[in-house]
Coordinates of C-alpha atoms in Angstrom, one line a residue:
M25 CA -70.7 -79.6 -103.7
S26 CA -68.8 -78.8 -100.5
K27 CA -70.6 -76.7 -97.9
K28 CA -69.0 -73.4 -96.8
Y29 CA -68.1 -71.7 -93.5
H30 CA -67.3 -68.2 -92.6
I31 CA -65.7 -67.0 -89.3
T32 CA -65.6 -63.4 -88.0
T33 CA -63.1 -62.9 -85.2
F34 CA -63.1 -60.1 -82.7
G35 CA -60.3 -59.4 -80.2
C36 CA -56.8 -60.7 -79.6
Q37 CA -54.4 -63.1 -81.1
M38 CA -55.7 -65.8 -78.8
N39 CA -59.1 -65.4 -80.4
E40 CA -57.4 -65.4 -83.9
H41 CA -55.8 -68.7 -83.0
D42 CA -59.1 -70.2 -81.7
S43 CA -60.7 -69.3 -85.0
E44 CA -57.8 -71.1 -86.8
K45 CA -58.8 -74.2 -84.8
L46 CA -62.5 -73.8 -85.6
A47 CA -61.5 -73.6 -89.3
G48 CA -59.4 -76.7 -89.0
M49 CA -62.2 -78.7 -87.4
L50 CA -64.7 -77.5 -90.1
E51 CA -62.3 -78.4 -92.9
N52 CA -61.8 -81.9 -91.3
M53 CA -65.6 -82.2 -91.6
G54 CA -65.5 -81.4 -95.3
Y55 CA -66.4 -77.7 -95.3
I56 CA -64.5 -75.1 -97.3
E57 CA -64.0 -71.4 -96.5
G58 CA -66.6 -69.0 -97.9
L59 CA -65.8 -65.5 -98.9
T60 CA -68.8 -63.9 -97.1
P61 CA -71.4 -64.9 -94.5
E62 CA -74.0 -64.6 -97.2
D63 CA -72.6 -67.5 -99.3
S64 CA -71.8 -69.7 -96.3
D65 CA -73.7 -72.6 -94.7
V66 CA -72.1 -72.3 -91.2
I67 CA -71.4 -68.8 -89.8
I68 CA -69.4 -68.3 -86.6
L69 CA -68.8 -65.1 -84.6
N70 CA -65.9 -65.5 -82.2
T71 CA -66.3 -62.7 -79.6
C72 CA -64.2 -60.6 -77.3
S73 CA -65.1 -58.9 -74.0
V74 CA -62.1 -56.8 -73.3
R75 CA -63.3 -53.6 -75.0
E76 CA -66.8 -52.2 -75.1
N77 CA -66.6 -51.4 -78.8
A78 CA -65.9 -55.1 -79.5
D79 CA -69.2 -55.9 -77.8
M80 CA -71.0 -53.2 -79.8
R81 CA -69.5 -54.5 -83.1
F82 CA -70.5 -58.1 -82.2
F83 CA -74.2 -57.2 -81.6
G84 CA -74.2 -55.1 -84.8
N85 CA -72.8 -58.0 -86.8
L86 CA -75.2 -60.5 -85.1
G87 CA -78.2 -58.3 -86.0
H88 CA -77.2 -58.3 -89.7
L89 CA -77.2 -62.2 -89.7
K90 CA -81.0 -62.1 -89.0
H91 CA -81.6 -61.2 -92.7
I92 CA -79.3 -64.1 -93.8
K93 CA -81.2 -66.5 -91.6
K94 CA -84.5 -65.3 -93.0
A95 CA -83.3 -65.8 -96.6
K96 CA -81.6 -69.1 -95.9
P97 CA -83.3 -70.9 -92.9
D98 CA -80.9 -73.9 -93.2
V99 CA -77.8 -71.7 -92.4
T100 CA -76.3 -72.5 -89.0
I101 CA -75.3 -69.4 -86.9
S102 CA -72.9 -70.0 -84.0
V103 CA -71.5 -67.5 -81.4
C104 CA -68.5 -68.3 -79.2
G105 CA -65.6 -66.8 -77.4
C106 CA -65.2 -64.6 -74.3
M107 CA -68.5 -62.8 -74.4
M108 CA -70.3 -66.2 -74.1
Q109 CA -68.7 -66.8 -70.7
Q110 CA -70.9 -64.1 -69.3
E111 CA -74.4 -65.3 -68.3
H112 CA -76.2 -62.0 -69.1
I113 CA -74.8 -62.1 -72.7
V114 CA -76.2 -65.6 -73.3
E115 CA -79.5 -64.5 -71.8
T116 CA -79.6 -61.5 -74.2
I117 CA -78.9 -63.7 -77.2
Q118 CA -81.7 -66.1 -76.2
K119 CA -84.2 -63.3 -75.8
K120 CA -83.3 -60.9 -78.6
Y121 CA -81.5 -63.1 -81.2
P122 CA -83.5 -66.4 -81.4
F123 CA -82.1 -67.1 -84.8
V124 CA -78.8 -68.1 -83.2
D125 CA -78.3 -71.9 -83.4
I126 CA -75.2 -72.6 -81.3
V127 CA -73.7 -70.8 -78.3
F128 CA -70.4 -72.1 -76.7
G129 CA -67.6 -70.6 -74.7
T130 CA -63.8 -70.5 -74.5
H131 CA -63.3 -73.7 -72.5
N132 CA -65.0 -76.2 -74.9
I133 CA -64.0 -75.1 -78.3
H134 CA -62.9 -78.7 -79.0
E135 CA -66.6 -79.8 -78.8
F136 CA -67.7 -77.6 -81.8
P137 CA -68.0 -80.5 -84.3
E138 CA -70.2 -82.4 -81.9
L139 CA -72.3 -79.3 -81.2
L140 CA -72.7 -78.6 -85.0
I141 CA -73.8 -82.2 -85.7
D142 CA -76.3 -82.0 -82.9
S143 CA -77.7 -78.7 -84.1
L144 CA -78.1 -79.9 -87.7
S145 CA -79.9 -83.0 -86.4
N146 CA -82.3 -81.3 -84.0
R147 CA -82.6 -77.7 -85.2
N148 CA -83.0 -76.5 -81.6
I149 CA -80.8 -73.8 -80.1
C150 CA -77.8 -75.5 -78.5
I151 CA -76.2 -73.7 -75.6
N152 CA -73.1 -75.4 -74.1
V153 CA -70.9 -73.0 -72.1
W154 CA -68.6 -74.4 -69.5
N155 CA -68.3 -72.4 -66.3
E156 CA -64.9 -73.8 -65.5
E157 CA -61.9 -74.7 -67.5
G158 CA -61.1 -78.4 -68.2
E159 CA -57.9 -80.2 -69.2
I160 CA -55.9 -78.7 -72.1
V161 CA -56.9 -80.6 -75.3
E162 CA -54.0 -81.2 -77.6
N163 CA -53.7 -82.0 -81.3
L164 CA -56.8 -80.1 -82.5
P165 CA -56.7 -79.5 -86.3
V166 CA -55.6 -76.0 -87.2
K167 CA -56.0 -74.1 -90.5
R168 CA -53.1 -71.6 -90.3
K169 CA -53.7 -68.1 -91.6
F170 CA -50.1 -67.6 -92.6
E171 CA -47.5 -69.9 -94.3
T172 CA -44.3 -68.7 -92.6
K173 CA -45.5 -67.6 -89.2
A174 CA -47.8 -69.3 -86.7
F175 CA -49.6 -68.6 -83.4
I176 CA -48.7 -71.1 -80.6
N177 CA -50.6 -71.3 -77.3
I178 CA -48.2 -72.0 -74.5
M179 CA -50.7 -71.4 -71.7
Y180 CA -54.3 -70.5 -71.1
G181 CA -56.1 -68.4 -68.4
C182 CA -54.8 -65.9 -65.9
N183 CA -54.5 -65.7 -62.1
N184 CA -54.1 -61.9 -61.9
F185 CA -57.5 -60.5 -61.0
C186 CA -56.7 -56.9 -62.1
T187 CA -59.6 -54.6 -61.4
Y188 CA -59.8 -53.4 -65.0
C189 CA -59.7 -56.9 -66.7
I190 CA -62.3 -59.5 -67.3
V191 CA -59.9 -62.2 -68.7
P192 CA -59.7 -64.4 -65.6
Y193 CA -63.5 -64.8 -65.7
T194 CA -63.7 -65.5 -69.4
R195 CA -60.5 -67.5 -70.0
G196 CA -60.3 -69.2 -66.6
R197 CA -57.4 -69.9 -64.3
E198 CA -53.9 -70.3 -65.4
R199 CA -52.9 -73.6 -67.1
S200 CA -49.6 -74.2 -68.9
R201 CA -49.0 -76.6 -71.8
K202 CA -46.2 -79.2 -71.4
A203 CA -43.0 -78.0 -73.0
E204 CA -42.7 -81.3 -75.0
D205 CA -46.2 -80.6 -76.6
I206 CA -45.2 -77.1 -77.5
L207 CA -41.9 -78.1 -79.0
C208 CA -43.5 -81.0 -81.0
E209 CA -46.0 -78.5 -82.5
I210 CA -43.2 -76.0 -83.4
K211 CA -41.0 -78.7 -85.0
E212 CA -43.9 -80.0 -87.2
L213 CA -44.6 -76.4 -88.3
V214 CA -41.0 -75.7 -89.1
K215 CA -41.0 -78.9 -91.3
M216 CA -43.9 -77.2 -93.2
G217 CA -42.1 -73.9 -93.7
T218 CA -42.8 -71.9 -90.6
K219 CA -40.0 -69.4 -89.9
E220 CA -41.6 -67.4 -87.0
V221 CA -43.7 -68.3 -84.0
M222 CA -45.8 -66.0 -81.8
L223 CA -46.1 -67.5 -78.3
L224 CA -49.5 -66.8 -76.8
G225 CA -50.8 -66.7 -73.3
Q226 CA -52.7 -64.4 -71.0
N227 CA -49.5 -63.9 -69.1
V228 CA -46.6 -65.7 -70.7
N229 CA -44.2 -64.6 -67.9
S230 CA -45.8 -67.0 -65.5
Y231 CA -45.5 -70.0 -67.8
G232 CA -44.7 -73.3 -66.1
K233 CA -46.2 -72.6 -62.6
T234 CA -48.9 -75.2 -63.0
L235 CA -46.7 -77.9 -64.4
D236 CA -45.1 -80.8 -62.4
E237 CA -41.8 -80.3 -64.2
K238 CA -39.6 -77.5 -63.1
I239 CA -39.6 -75.1 -66.0
D240 CA -40.2 -71.3 -66.4
F241 CA -40.7 -69.1 -69.4
A242 CA -37.0 -68.4 -69.9
D243 CA -36.3 -72.2 -69.9
L244 CA -39.0 -72.6 -72.6
L245 CA -37.5 -69.8 -74.7
Y246 CA -34.1 -71.5 -74.5
Q247 CA -35.6 -74.8 -75.6
I248 CA -37.6 -73.3 -78.5
N249 CA -34.4 -71.5 -79.6
E250 CA -32.8 -74.9 -80.2
V251 CA -35.3 -75.8 -82.9
E252 CA -33.4 -76.0 -86.1
G253 CA -34.8 -73.9 -88.9
L254 CA -36.8 -71.6 -86.7
E255 CA -35.7 -68.0 -87.3
R256 CA -37.8 -65.8 -85.0
I257 CA -39.5 -66.1 -81.7
R258 CA -42.0 -63.5 -80.6
F259 CA -44.4 -63.5 -77.6
M260 CA -47.3 -61.7 -76.0
T261 CA -48.7 -60.8 -73.5
S262 CA -46.7 -60.5 -70.3
H263 CA -47.3 -59.2 -66.8
P264 CA -44.5 -57.1 -65.3
K265 CA -44.9 -58.7 -61.8
D266 CA -43.7 -62.0 -63.2
L267 CA -40.7 -60.6 -65.1
S268 CA -37.5 -62.3 -63.8
D269 CA -33.8 -61.4 -64.2
K270 CA -33.4 -64.8 -65.9
L271 CA -36.0 -63.8 -68.5
V272 CA -34.3 -60.4 -69.1
Q273 CA -31.0 -62.2 -69.6

């Protein structure tokens, strides 16, 4: 009988897409999606730090999992996402929520299968949060939530240290994916029936600045528009300071 997983996601579309990747990795490991945390063997809370009420909801949900862990000691509880990039949050989890098995951040989501195997073997709390972003990892398995539309990361991180925003500290500095990798992913999705893509980045308007090739966001939109069979292109989020006349055109 297959073991089950359940993922609760807080926050933005970037977090939603990260959860799709976690689901894809788990299904590659033989897990199937459970309807509730109570009937699952692996429980993941993917967190957000942008709004205070998201923090409160996270700790409320995490407290509820204590009862599940008590009833089912073999269940694996993982917490990840933007909140985990803050040292005081990780310290709070260690002190007040000792039933948590795995803690990881936004930069090493690709390591989750390894962390899960390690946790199941040792049954010790596994904390692995990278303080700095690494190279972009391509070709992670993804379990898409929708059949005809898909989230596509075109870049990660942000270089705009706005006074009201924590994103550069939780998602790292700006890194753009290569256009060829983005186009390859979209073409494969279109073959499987995708009609609409939502391009994601902390600031899509500044796409391309970290790449060796000379390309900007407007160029990327032109290239994606050439993909036969794709009907709609959407994007979010964008910073007005990087809006160009070329992009408006």
